[in-house]
Backbone as CSV, one residue per row, in Angstrom:
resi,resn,N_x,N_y,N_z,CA_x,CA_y,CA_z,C_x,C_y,C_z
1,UNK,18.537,73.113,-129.983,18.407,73.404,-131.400,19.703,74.002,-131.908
2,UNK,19.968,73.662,-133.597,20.723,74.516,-133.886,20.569,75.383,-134.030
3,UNK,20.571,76.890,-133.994,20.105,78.171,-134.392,20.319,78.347,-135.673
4,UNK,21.458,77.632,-136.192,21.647,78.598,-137.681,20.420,77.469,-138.705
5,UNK,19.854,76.257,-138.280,19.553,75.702,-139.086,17.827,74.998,-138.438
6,UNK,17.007,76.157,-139.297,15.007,76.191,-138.658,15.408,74.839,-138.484
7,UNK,14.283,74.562,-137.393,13.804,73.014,-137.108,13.117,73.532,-135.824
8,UNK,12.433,72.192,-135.215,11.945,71.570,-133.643,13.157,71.606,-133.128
9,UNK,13.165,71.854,-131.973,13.677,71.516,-130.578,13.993,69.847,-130.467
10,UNK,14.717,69.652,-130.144,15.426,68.102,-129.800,15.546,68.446,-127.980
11,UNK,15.632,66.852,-127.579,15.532,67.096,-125.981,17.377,66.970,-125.192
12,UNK,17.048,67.865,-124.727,18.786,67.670,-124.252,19.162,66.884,-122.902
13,UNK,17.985,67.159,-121.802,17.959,66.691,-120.781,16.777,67.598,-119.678
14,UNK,17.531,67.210,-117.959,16.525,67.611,-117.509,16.686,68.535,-116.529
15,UNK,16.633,69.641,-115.553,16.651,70.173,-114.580,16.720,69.550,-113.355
16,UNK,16.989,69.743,-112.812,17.285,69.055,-110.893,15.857,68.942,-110.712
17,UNK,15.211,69.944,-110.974,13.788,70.192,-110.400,12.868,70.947,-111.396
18,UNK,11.570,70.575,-111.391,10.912,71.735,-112.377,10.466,72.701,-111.945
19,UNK,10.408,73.819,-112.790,10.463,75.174,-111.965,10.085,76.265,-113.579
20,UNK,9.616,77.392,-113.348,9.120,78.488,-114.120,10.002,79.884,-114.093
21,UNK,9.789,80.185,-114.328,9.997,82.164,-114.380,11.643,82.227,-114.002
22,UNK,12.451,81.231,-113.740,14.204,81.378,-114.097,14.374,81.910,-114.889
23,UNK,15.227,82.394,-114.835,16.410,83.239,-116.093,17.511,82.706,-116.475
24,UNK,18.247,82.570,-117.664,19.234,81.940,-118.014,20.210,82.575,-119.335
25,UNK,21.226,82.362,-118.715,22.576,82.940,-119.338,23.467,81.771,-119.205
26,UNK,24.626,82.275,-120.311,25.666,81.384,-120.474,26.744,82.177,-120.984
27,UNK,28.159,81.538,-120.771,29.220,81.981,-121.626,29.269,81.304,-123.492
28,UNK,30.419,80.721,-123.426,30.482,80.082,-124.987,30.888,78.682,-124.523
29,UNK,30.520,78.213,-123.503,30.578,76.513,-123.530,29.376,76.409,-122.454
30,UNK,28.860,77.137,-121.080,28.212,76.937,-120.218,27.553,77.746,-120.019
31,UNK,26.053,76.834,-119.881,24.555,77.753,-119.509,23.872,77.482,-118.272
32,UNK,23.859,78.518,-117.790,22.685,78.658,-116.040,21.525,78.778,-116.607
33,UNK,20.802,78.097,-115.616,19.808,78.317,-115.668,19.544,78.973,-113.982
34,UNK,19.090,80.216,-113.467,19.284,80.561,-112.496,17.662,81.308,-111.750
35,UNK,17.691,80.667,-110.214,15.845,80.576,-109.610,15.284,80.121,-110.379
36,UNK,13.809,80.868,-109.879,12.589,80.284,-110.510,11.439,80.017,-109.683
37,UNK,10.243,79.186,-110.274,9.144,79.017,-109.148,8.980,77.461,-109.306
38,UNK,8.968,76.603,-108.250,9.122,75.486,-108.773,7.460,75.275,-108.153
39,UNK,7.297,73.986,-108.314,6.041,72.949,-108.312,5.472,72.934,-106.962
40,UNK,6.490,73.307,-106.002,6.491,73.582,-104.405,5.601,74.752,-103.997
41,UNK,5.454,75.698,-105.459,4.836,77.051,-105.260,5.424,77.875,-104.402
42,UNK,6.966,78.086,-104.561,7.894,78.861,-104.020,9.073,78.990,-104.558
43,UNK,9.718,80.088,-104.840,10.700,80.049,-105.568,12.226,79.561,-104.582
44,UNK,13.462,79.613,-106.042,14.269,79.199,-105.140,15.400,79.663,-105.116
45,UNK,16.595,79.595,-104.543,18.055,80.320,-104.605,18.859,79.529,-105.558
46,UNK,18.611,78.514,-106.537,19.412,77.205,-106.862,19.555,77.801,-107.815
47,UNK,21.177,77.959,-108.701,21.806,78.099,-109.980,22.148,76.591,-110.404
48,UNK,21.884,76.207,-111.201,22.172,74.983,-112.110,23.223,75.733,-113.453
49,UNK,23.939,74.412,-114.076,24.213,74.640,-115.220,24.440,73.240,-116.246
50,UNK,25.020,73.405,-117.396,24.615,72.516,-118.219,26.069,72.876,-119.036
51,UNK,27.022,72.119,-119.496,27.691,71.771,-121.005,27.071,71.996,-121.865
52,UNK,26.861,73.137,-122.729,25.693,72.696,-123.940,26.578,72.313,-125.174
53,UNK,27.370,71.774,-125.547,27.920,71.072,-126.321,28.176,69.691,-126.184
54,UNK,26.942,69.143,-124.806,27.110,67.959,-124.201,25.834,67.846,-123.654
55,UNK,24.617,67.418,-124.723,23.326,66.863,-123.801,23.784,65.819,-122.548
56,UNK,22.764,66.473,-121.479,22.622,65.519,-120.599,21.729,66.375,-119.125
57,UNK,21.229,66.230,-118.368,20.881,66.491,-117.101,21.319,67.835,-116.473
58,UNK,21.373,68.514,-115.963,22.007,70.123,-115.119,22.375,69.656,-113.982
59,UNK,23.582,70.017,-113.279,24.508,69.737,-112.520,23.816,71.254,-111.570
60,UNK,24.330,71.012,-110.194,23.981,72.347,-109.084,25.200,73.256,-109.221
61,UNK,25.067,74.304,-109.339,26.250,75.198,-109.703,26.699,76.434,-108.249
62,UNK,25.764,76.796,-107.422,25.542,77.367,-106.236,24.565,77.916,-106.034
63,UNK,24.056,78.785,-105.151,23.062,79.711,-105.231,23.184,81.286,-105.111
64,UNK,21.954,81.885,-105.220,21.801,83.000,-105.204,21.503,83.890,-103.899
65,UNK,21.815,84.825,-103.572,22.027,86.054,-102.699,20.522,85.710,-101.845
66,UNK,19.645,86.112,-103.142,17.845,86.284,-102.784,17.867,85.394,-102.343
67,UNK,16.948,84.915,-101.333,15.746,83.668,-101.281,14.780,83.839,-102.185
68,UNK,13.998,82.713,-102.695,12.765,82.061,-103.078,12.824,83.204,-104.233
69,UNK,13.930,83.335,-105.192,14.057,83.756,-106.327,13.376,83.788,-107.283
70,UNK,12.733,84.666,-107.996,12.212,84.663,-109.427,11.929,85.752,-109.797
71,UNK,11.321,85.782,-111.344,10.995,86.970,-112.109,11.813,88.325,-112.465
72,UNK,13.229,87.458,-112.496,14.371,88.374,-112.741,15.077,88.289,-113.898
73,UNK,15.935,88.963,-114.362,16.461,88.758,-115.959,18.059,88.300,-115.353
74,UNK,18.656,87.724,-116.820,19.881,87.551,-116.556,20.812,87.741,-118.220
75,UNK,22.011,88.319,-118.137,22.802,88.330,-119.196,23.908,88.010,-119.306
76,UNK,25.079,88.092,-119.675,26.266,87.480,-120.038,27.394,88.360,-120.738
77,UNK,28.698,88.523,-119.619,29.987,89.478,-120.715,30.517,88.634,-121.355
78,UNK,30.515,87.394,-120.917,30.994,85.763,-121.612,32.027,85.265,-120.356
79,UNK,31.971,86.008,-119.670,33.068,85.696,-118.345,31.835,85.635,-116.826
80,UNK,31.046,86.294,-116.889,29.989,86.714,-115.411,28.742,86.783,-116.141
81,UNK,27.890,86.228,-114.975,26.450,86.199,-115.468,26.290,87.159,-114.432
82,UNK,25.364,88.038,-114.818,24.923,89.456,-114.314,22.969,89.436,-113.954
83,UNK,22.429,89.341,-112.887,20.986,88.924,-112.792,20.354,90.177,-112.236
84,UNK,19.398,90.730,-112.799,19.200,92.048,-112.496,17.683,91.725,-111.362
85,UNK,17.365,92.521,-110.600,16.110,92.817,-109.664,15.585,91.337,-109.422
86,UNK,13.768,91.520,-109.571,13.538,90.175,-109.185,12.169,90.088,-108.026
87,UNK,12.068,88.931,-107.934,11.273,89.073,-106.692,11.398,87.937,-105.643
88,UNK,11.520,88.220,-104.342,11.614,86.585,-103.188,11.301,87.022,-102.469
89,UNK,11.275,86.480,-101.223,10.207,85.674,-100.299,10.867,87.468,-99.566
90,UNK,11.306,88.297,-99.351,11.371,89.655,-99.196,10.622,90.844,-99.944
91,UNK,9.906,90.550,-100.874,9.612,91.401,-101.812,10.300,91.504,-103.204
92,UNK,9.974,92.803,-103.726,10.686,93.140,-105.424,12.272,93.218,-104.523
93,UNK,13.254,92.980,-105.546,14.105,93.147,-105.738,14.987,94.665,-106.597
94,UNK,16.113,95.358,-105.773,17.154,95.641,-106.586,17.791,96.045,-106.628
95,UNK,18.768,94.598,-106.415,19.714,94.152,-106.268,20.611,93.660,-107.612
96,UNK,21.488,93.449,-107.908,22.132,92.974,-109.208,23.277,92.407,-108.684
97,UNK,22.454,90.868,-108.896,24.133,89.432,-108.438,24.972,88.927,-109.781
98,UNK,26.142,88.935,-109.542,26.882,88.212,-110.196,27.299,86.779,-110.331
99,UNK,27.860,86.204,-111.174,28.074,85.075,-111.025,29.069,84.595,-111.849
100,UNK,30.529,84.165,-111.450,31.301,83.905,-112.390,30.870,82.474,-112.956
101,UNK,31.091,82.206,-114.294,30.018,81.062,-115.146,31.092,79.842,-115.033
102,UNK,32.554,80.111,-115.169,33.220,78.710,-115.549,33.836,78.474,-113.728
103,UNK,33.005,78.826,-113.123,33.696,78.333,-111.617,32.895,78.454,-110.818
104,UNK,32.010,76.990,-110.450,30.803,77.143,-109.991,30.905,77.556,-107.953
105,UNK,29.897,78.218,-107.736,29.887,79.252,-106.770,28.641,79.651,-106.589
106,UNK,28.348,80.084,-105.351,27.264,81.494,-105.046,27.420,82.523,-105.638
107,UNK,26.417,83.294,-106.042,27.159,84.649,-106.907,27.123,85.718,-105.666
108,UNK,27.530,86.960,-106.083,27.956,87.851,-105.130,27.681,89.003,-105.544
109,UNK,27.243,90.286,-104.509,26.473,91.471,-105.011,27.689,92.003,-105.467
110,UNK,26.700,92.770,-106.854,27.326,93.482,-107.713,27.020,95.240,-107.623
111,UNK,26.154,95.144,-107.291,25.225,96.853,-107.055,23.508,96.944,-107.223
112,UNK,23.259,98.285,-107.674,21.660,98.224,-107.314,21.335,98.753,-108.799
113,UNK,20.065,98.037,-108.872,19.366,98.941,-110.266,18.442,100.364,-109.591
114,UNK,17.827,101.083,-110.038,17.309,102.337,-109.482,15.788,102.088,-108.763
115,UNK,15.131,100.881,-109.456,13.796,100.792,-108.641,14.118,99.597,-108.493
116,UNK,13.322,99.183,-107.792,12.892,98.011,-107.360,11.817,97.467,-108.262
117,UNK,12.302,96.220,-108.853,11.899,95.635,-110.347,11.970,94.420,-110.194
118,UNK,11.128,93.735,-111.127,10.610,92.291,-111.603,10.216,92.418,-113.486
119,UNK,9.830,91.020,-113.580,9.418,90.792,-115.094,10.184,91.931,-116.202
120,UNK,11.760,92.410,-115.587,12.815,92.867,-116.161,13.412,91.675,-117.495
121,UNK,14.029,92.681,-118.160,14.969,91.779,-119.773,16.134,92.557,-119.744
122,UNK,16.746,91.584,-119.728,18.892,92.156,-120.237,18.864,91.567,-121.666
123,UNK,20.242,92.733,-121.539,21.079,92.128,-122.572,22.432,92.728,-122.893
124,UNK,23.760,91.830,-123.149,24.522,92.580,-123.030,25.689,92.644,-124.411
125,UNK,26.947,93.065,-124.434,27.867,92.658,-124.874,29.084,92.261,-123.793
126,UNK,30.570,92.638,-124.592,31.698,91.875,-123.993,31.317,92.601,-122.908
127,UNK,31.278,94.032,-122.576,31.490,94.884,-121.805,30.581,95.675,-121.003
128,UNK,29.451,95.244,-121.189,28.287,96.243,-121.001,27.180,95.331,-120.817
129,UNK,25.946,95.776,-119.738,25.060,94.609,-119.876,23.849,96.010,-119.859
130,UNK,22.899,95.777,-120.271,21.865,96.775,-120.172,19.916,96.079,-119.751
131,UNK,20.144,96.595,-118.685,18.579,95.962,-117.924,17.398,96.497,-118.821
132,UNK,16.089,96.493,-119.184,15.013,97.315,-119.203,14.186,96.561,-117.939
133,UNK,13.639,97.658,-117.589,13.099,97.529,-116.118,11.751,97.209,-116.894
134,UNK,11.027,96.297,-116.371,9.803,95.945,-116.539,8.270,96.200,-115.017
135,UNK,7.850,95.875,-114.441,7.884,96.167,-113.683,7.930,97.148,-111.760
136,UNK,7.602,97.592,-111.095,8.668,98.520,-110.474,7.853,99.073,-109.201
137,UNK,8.658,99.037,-108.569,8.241,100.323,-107.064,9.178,100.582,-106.569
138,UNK,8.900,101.793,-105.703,9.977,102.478,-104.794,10.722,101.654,-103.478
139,UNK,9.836,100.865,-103.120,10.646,99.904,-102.178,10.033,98.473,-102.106
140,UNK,10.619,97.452,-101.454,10.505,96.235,-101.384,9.326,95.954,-101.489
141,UNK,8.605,96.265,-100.342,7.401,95.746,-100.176,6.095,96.503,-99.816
142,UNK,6.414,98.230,-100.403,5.578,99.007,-100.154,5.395,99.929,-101.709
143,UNK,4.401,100.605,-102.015,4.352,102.031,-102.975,3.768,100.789,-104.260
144,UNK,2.952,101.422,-104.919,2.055,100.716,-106.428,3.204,100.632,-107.221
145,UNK,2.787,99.300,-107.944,3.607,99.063,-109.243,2.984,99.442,-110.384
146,UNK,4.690,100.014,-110.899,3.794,100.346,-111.941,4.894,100.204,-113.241
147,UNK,4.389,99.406,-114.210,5.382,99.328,-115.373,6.047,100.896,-116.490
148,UNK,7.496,100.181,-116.500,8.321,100.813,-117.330,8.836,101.211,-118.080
149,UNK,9.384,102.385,-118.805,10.255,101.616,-120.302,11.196,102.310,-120.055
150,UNK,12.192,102.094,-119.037,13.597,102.419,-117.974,14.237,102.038,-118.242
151,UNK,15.349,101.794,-119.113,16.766,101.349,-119.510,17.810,101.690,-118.724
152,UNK,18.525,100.802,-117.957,19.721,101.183,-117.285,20.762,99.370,-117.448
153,UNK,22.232,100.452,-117.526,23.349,99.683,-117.458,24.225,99.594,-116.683
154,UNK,25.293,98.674,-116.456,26.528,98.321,-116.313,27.461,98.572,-116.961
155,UNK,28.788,99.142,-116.641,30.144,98.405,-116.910,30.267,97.211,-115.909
156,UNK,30.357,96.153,-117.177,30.445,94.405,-115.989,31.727,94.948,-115.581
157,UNK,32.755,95.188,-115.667,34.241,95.032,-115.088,34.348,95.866,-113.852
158,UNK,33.246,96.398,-113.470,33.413,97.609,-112.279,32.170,97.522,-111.933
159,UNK,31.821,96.558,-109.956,30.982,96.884,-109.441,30.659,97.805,-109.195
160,UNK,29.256,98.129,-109.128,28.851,99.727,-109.172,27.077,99.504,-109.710
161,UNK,26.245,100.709,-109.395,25.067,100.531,-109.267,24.552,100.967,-111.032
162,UNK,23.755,101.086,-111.664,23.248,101.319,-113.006,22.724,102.749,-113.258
163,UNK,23.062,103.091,-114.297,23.242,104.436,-114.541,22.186,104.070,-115.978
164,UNK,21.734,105.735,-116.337,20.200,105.676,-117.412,20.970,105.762,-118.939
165,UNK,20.486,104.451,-119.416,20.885,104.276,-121.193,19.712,104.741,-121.989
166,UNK,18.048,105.058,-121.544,17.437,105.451,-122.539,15.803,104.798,-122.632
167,UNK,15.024,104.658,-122.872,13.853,104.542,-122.614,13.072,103.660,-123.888
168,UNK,12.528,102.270,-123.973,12.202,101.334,-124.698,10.804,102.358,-125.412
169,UNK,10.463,102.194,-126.653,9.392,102.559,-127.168,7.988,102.082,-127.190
170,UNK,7.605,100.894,-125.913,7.028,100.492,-125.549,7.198,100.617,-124.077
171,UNK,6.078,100.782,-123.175,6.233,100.758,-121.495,5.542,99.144,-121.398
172,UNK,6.637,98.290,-120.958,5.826,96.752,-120.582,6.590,96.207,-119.682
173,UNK,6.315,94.952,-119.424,6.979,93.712,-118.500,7.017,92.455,-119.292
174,UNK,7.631,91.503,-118.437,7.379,89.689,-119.161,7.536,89.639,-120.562
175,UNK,8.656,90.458,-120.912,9.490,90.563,-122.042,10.732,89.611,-121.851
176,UNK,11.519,89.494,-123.173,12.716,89.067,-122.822,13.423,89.596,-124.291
177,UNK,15.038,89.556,-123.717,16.245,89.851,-124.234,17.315,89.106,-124.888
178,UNK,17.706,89.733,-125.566,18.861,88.757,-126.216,19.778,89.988,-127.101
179,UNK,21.143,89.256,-127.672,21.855,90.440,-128.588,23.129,89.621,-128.982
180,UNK,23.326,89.952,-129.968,24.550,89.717,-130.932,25.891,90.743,-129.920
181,UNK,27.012,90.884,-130.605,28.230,91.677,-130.072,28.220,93.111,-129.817
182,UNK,27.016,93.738,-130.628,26.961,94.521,-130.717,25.223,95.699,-130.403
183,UNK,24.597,94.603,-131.037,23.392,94.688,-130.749,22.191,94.387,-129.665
184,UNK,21.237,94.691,-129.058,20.288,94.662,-128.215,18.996,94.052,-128.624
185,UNK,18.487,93.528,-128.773,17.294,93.499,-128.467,16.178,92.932,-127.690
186,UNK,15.049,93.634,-127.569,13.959,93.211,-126.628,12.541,93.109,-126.806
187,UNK,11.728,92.150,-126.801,11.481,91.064,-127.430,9.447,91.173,-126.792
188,UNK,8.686,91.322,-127.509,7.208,90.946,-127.082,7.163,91.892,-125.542
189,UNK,6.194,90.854,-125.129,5.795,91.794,-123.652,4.546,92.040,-123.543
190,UNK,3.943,92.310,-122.285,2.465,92.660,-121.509,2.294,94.251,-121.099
191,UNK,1.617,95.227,-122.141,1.791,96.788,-121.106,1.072,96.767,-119.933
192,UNK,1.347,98.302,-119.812,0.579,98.323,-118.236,-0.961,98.448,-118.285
193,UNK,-1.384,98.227,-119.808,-3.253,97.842,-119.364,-3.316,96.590,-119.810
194,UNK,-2.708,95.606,-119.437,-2.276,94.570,-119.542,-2.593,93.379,-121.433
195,UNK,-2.386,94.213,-121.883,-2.348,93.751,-123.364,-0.924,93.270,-123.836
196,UNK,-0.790,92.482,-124.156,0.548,91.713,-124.853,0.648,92.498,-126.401
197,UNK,1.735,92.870,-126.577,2.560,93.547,-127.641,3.209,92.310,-128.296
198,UNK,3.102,92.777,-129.656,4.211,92.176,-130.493,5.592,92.298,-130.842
199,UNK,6.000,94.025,-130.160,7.238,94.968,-130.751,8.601,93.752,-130.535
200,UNK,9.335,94.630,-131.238,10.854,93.833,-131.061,11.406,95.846,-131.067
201,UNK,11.782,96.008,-129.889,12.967,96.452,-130.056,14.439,96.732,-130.018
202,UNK,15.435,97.749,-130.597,16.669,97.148,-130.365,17.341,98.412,-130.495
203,UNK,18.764,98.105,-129.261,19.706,99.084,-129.298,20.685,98.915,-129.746
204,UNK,22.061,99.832,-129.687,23.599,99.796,-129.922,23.759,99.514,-128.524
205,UNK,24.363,98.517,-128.075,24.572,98.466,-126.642,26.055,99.506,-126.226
206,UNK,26.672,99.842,-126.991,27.725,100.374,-126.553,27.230,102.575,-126.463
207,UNK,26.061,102.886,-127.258,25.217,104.004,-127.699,24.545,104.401,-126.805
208,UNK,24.497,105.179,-125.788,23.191,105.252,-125.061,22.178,105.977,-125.538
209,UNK,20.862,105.920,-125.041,19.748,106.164,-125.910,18.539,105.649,-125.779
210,UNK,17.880,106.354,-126.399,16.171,105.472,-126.767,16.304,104.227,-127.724
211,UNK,15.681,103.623,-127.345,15.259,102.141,-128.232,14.597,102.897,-129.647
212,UNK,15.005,101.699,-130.686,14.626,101.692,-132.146,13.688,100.731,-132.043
213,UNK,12.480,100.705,-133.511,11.195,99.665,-133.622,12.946,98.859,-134.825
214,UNK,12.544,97.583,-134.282,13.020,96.709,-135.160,12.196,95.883,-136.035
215,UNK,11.316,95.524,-135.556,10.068,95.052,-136.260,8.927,94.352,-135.471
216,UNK,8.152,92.800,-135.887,7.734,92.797,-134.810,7.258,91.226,-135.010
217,UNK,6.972,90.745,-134.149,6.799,89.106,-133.562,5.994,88.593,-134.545
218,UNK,5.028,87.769,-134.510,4.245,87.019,-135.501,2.716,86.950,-134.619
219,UNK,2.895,87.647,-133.341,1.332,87.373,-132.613,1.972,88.111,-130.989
220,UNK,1.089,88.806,-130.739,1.168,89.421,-129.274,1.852,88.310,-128.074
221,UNK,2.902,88.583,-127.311,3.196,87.357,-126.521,4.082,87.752,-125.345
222,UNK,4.199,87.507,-124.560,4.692,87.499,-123.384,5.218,86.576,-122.579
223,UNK,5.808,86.540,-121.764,6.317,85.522,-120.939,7.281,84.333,-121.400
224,UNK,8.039,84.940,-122.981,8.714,84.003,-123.906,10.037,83.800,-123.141
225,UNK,10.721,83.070,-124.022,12.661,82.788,-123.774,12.937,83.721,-125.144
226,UNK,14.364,84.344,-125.120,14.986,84.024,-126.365,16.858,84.013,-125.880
227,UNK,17.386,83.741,-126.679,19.214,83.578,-127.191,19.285,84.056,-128.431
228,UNK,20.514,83.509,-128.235,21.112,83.999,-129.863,22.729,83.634,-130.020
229,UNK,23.254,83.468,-131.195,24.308,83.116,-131.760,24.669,84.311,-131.660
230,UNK,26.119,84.594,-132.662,26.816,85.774,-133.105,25.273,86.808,-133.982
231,UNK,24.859,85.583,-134.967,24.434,86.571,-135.737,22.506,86.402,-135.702
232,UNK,22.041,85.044,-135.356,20.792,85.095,-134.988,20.326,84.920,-133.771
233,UNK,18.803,86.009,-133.482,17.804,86.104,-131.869,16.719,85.026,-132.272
234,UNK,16.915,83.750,-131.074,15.873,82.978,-131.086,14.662,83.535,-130.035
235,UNK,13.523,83.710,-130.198,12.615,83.860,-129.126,11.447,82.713,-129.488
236,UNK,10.884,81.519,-128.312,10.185,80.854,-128.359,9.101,80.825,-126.990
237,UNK,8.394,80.222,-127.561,7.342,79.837,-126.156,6.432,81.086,-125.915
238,UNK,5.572,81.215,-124.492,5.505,82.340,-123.957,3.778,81.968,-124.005
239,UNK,2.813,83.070,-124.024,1.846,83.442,-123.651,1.263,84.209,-124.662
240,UNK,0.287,84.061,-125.489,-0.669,85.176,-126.733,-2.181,85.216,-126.467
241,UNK,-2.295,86.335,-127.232,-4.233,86.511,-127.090,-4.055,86.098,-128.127
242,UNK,-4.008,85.293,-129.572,-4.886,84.302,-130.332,-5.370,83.651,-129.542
243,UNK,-6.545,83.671,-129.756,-7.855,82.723,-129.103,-7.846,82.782,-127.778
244,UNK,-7.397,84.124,-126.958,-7.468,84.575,-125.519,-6.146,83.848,-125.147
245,UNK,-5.863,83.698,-123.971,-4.880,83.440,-123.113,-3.979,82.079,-123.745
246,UNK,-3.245,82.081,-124.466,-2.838,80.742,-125.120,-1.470,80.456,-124.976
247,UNK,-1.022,79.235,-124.547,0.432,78.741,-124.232,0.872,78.527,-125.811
248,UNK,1.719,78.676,-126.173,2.384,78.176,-127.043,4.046,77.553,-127.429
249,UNK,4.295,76.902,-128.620,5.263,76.183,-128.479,6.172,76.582,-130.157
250,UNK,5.880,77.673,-130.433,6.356,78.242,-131.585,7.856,78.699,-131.532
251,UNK,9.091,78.478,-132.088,10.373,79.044,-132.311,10.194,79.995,-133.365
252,UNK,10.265,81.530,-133.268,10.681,82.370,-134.259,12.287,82.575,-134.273
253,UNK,12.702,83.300,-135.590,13.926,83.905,-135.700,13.883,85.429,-136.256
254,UNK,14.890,86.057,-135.591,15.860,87.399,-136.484,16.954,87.080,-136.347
255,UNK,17.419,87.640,-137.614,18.817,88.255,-137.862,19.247,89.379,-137.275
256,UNK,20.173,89.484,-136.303,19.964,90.698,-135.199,20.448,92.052,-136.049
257,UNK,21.408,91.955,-137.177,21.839,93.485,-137.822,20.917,93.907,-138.526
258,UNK,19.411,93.313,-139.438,18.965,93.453,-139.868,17.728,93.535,-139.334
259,UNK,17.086,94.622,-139.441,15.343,94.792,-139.189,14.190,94.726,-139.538
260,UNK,13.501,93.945,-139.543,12.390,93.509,-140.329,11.708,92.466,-139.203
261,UNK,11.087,91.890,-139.342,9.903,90.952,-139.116,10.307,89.662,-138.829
262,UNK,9.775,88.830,-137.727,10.316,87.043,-137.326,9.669,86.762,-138.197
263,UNK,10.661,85.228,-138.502,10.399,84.229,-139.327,10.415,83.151,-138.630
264,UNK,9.448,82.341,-139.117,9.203,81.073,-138.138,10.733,80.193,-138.492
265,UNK,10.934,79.357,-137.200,11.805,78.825,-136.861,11.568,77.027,-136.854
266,UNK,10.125,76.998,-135.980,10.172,75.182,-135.626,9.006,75.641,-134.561
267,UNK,9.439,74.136,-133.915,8.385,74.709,-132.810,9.007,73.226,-131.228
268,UNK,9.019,73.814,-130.397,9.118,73.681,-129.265,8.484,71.827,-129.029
269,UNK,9.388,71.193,-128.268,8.257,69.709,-128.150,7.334,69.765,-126.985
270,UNK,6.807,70.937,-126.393,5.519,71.255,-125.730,5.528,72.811,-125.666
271,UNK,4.001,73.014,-125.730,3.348,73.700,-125.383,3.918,74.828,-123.748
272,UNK,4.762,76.129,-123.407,5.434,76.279,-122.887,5.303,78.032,-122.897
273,UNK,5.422,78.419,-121.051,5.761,79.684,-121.217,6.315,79.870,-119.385
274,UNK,6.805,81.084,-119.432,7.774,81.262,-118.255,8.818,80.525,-118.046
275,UNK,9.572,80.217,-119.210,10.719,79.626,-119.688,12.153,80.691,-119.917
276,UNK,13.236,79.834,-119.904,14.437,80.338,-119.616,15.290,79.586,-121.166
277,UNK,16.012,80.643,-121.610,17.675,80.301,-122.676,18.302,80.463,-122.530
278,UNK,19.427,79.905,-123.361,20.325,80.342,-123.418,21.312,79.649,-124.813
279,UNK,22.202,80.342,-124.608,23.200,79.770,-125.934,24.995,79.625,-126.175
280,UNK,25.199,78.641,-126.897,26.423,78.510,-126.312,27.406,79.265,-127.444
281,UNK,26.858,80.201,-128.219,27.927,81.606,-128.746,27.027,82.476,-128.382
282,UNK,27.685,83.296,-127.028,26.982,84.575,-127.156,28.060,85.321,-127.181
283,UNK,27.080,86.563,-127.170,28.077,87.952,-127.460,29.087,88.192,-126.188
C-alpha cells in the first residue's frame, strides 16, 4: 500500500514459506521479514527480505541466533535491525540480535533485555530503539508469566544490554509498534486478564519516561502489524472481541505528531492476524 494515500492492500508477492508471529523491519529501500511459526507447527531461524520499491517474491537473507524463532519484536536505526526477546525451541527469550539490513547475513548478539520476554513491541529512531516488554519470566524455562508495562532501550551504536525508559499505561502483550523520527508508538494489545485493549500509546523516543494515551483504535485488537512513513502509523489485521474472537482484515491510520483517534484506511485482501510490516521510509 501506499501509506500516504487510504486504499486496500495490492499483492506484492510471496514468502519462501508461510509462517505467523514474525516480526519485520526495514531500512529505506529493504524489509525483513524475520522467524515465525510456519505450517510445520514450529518456528524458524530464517530472515528473508524483499526490495519494497520492487514487488516480487522474498529472497533468504540469513538466519537468526535462536532456533524455532517467534513471538519477538523487531525495529530499525535505518542501518541494523534490532529483534528483541522471543520464544524457541529453548524457551522465552532475552536475548537482543542484530542484523545489518543492506548486507545479507546471520545477525549477531547484541545484549540482553532484563526479563525474559515474548509478545514484546519496538520501536525506534536514528539512534535509539525502545522494547515494551509484553510478556515475561525470570528465566527460560522456569518461574510464571506474567505480563508487563516495562519499557527498556538501546543505544543501537553500542552493544550493550537495555536500560529502564518508563512504563506503558496499559500492562499487555500481542501489541505492536511503530514511530516516525521522533515519535513512539504502541498499538492495541491483550492484558493480563486476557481482554484486548484498544489504547494507542506514545513516547518521545529520545525522553525517557512513562507512556502518554494517544488515543485509541476503532475496536479492541491484538495480534496486529503496523509501519509507518515519516509522518503516518499504519496498524492492520490482528484479532477483536466484536462478535467474540474475530480475524480481521481492516487498515487503520494515525498521524504520528498528532493525537487523536484511527481513521480507517482500506482493508487488507484477507482476513489476517499474527502478521508482520514494514515500510520503506522509516525513521
Amino acid at each position: 500500500m501506499d501509506i500516504t494515500s487510504a486504499g486496500n492492500s495490492t499483492d506484492f508477492g510471496n514468502l519462501l514459506e508461510s509462517r505467523r508471529y514474525a516480526s519485520g523491519t526495514s531500512n529505506a529501500s529493504r524489509g525483513l521479514n524475520i522467524g515465525g511459526y510456519t505450517d510445520s507447527s514450529v518456528g524458524t531461524v530464517d530472515i528473508q527480505y524483499v526490495t519494497i520499491s520492487t514487488p516480487g517474491n522474498s529472497q533468504d537473507f540469513g538466519d537468526l541466533q535462536a532456533a524455532h524463532y517467534y513471538y519477538g519484536s523487531s525495529c530499525s536505526d535505518g542501518t541494523k535491525a534490532f529483534t528483541f526477546g522471543g520464544y524457541s525451541s529453548n524457551g522465552v527469550l532475552n536475548n537482543i540480535q542484530q542484523t545489518v539490513i543492506a548486507t545479507t547475513g546471520n545477525s549477531t548478539d547484541f545484549g540482553d533485555v532484563s526479563l525474559f520476554s515474548y509478545y514484546n513491541a519496538s520501536c525506534s529512531d536514528a539512534t535509539r530503539a525502545v522494547c515494551a516488554l509484553g510478556r515475561t519470566r525470570t528465566s527460560a524455562t522456569s518461574g510464571s508469566l506474567t505480563y508487563k508495562n516495562t519499557m527498556e532501550y538501546i543505544t543501537t551504536a553500542s552493544a550493550g544490554n537495555t536500560t529502564d525508559f518508563g512504563d506503558l499505561t496499559v500492562t499487555r502483550g500481542q501489541f505492536t509498534g511503530t514511530s516516525d523520527s521522533t515519535r513512539g508508538l504502541f498499538l492495541g494489545g491483550i492484558k493480563s486478564n486476557n481482554v484486548r485493549t484498544n489504547t494507542i500509546d506514545y513516547i518521545t523516543i529520545q525522553t525517557t519516561g512513562n507512556a502518554t494515551d494517544f488515543g485509541d483504535l476503532s475496536q479492541n485488537n491484538s495480534r496486529s502489524a503496523a509501519c509507518s512513513n515519516s509522518t503516518r502509523g499504519i496498524i492492520g489485521g490482528g484479532y477483536t472481541t466484536t462478535g467474540g474472537n474475530t480475524r480481521v482484515n481492516t487498515i487503520e491510520y494515525v498521524t504520528i505528531q498528532t493525537t487523536g483517534n484511527v481513521t480507517d484506511f482500506g482493508d487488507l485482501a484477507a482476513v489476517n492476524y499474527g502478521l508482520s510490516a514494514f515500510a520503506g521510509n522509516p525513521s
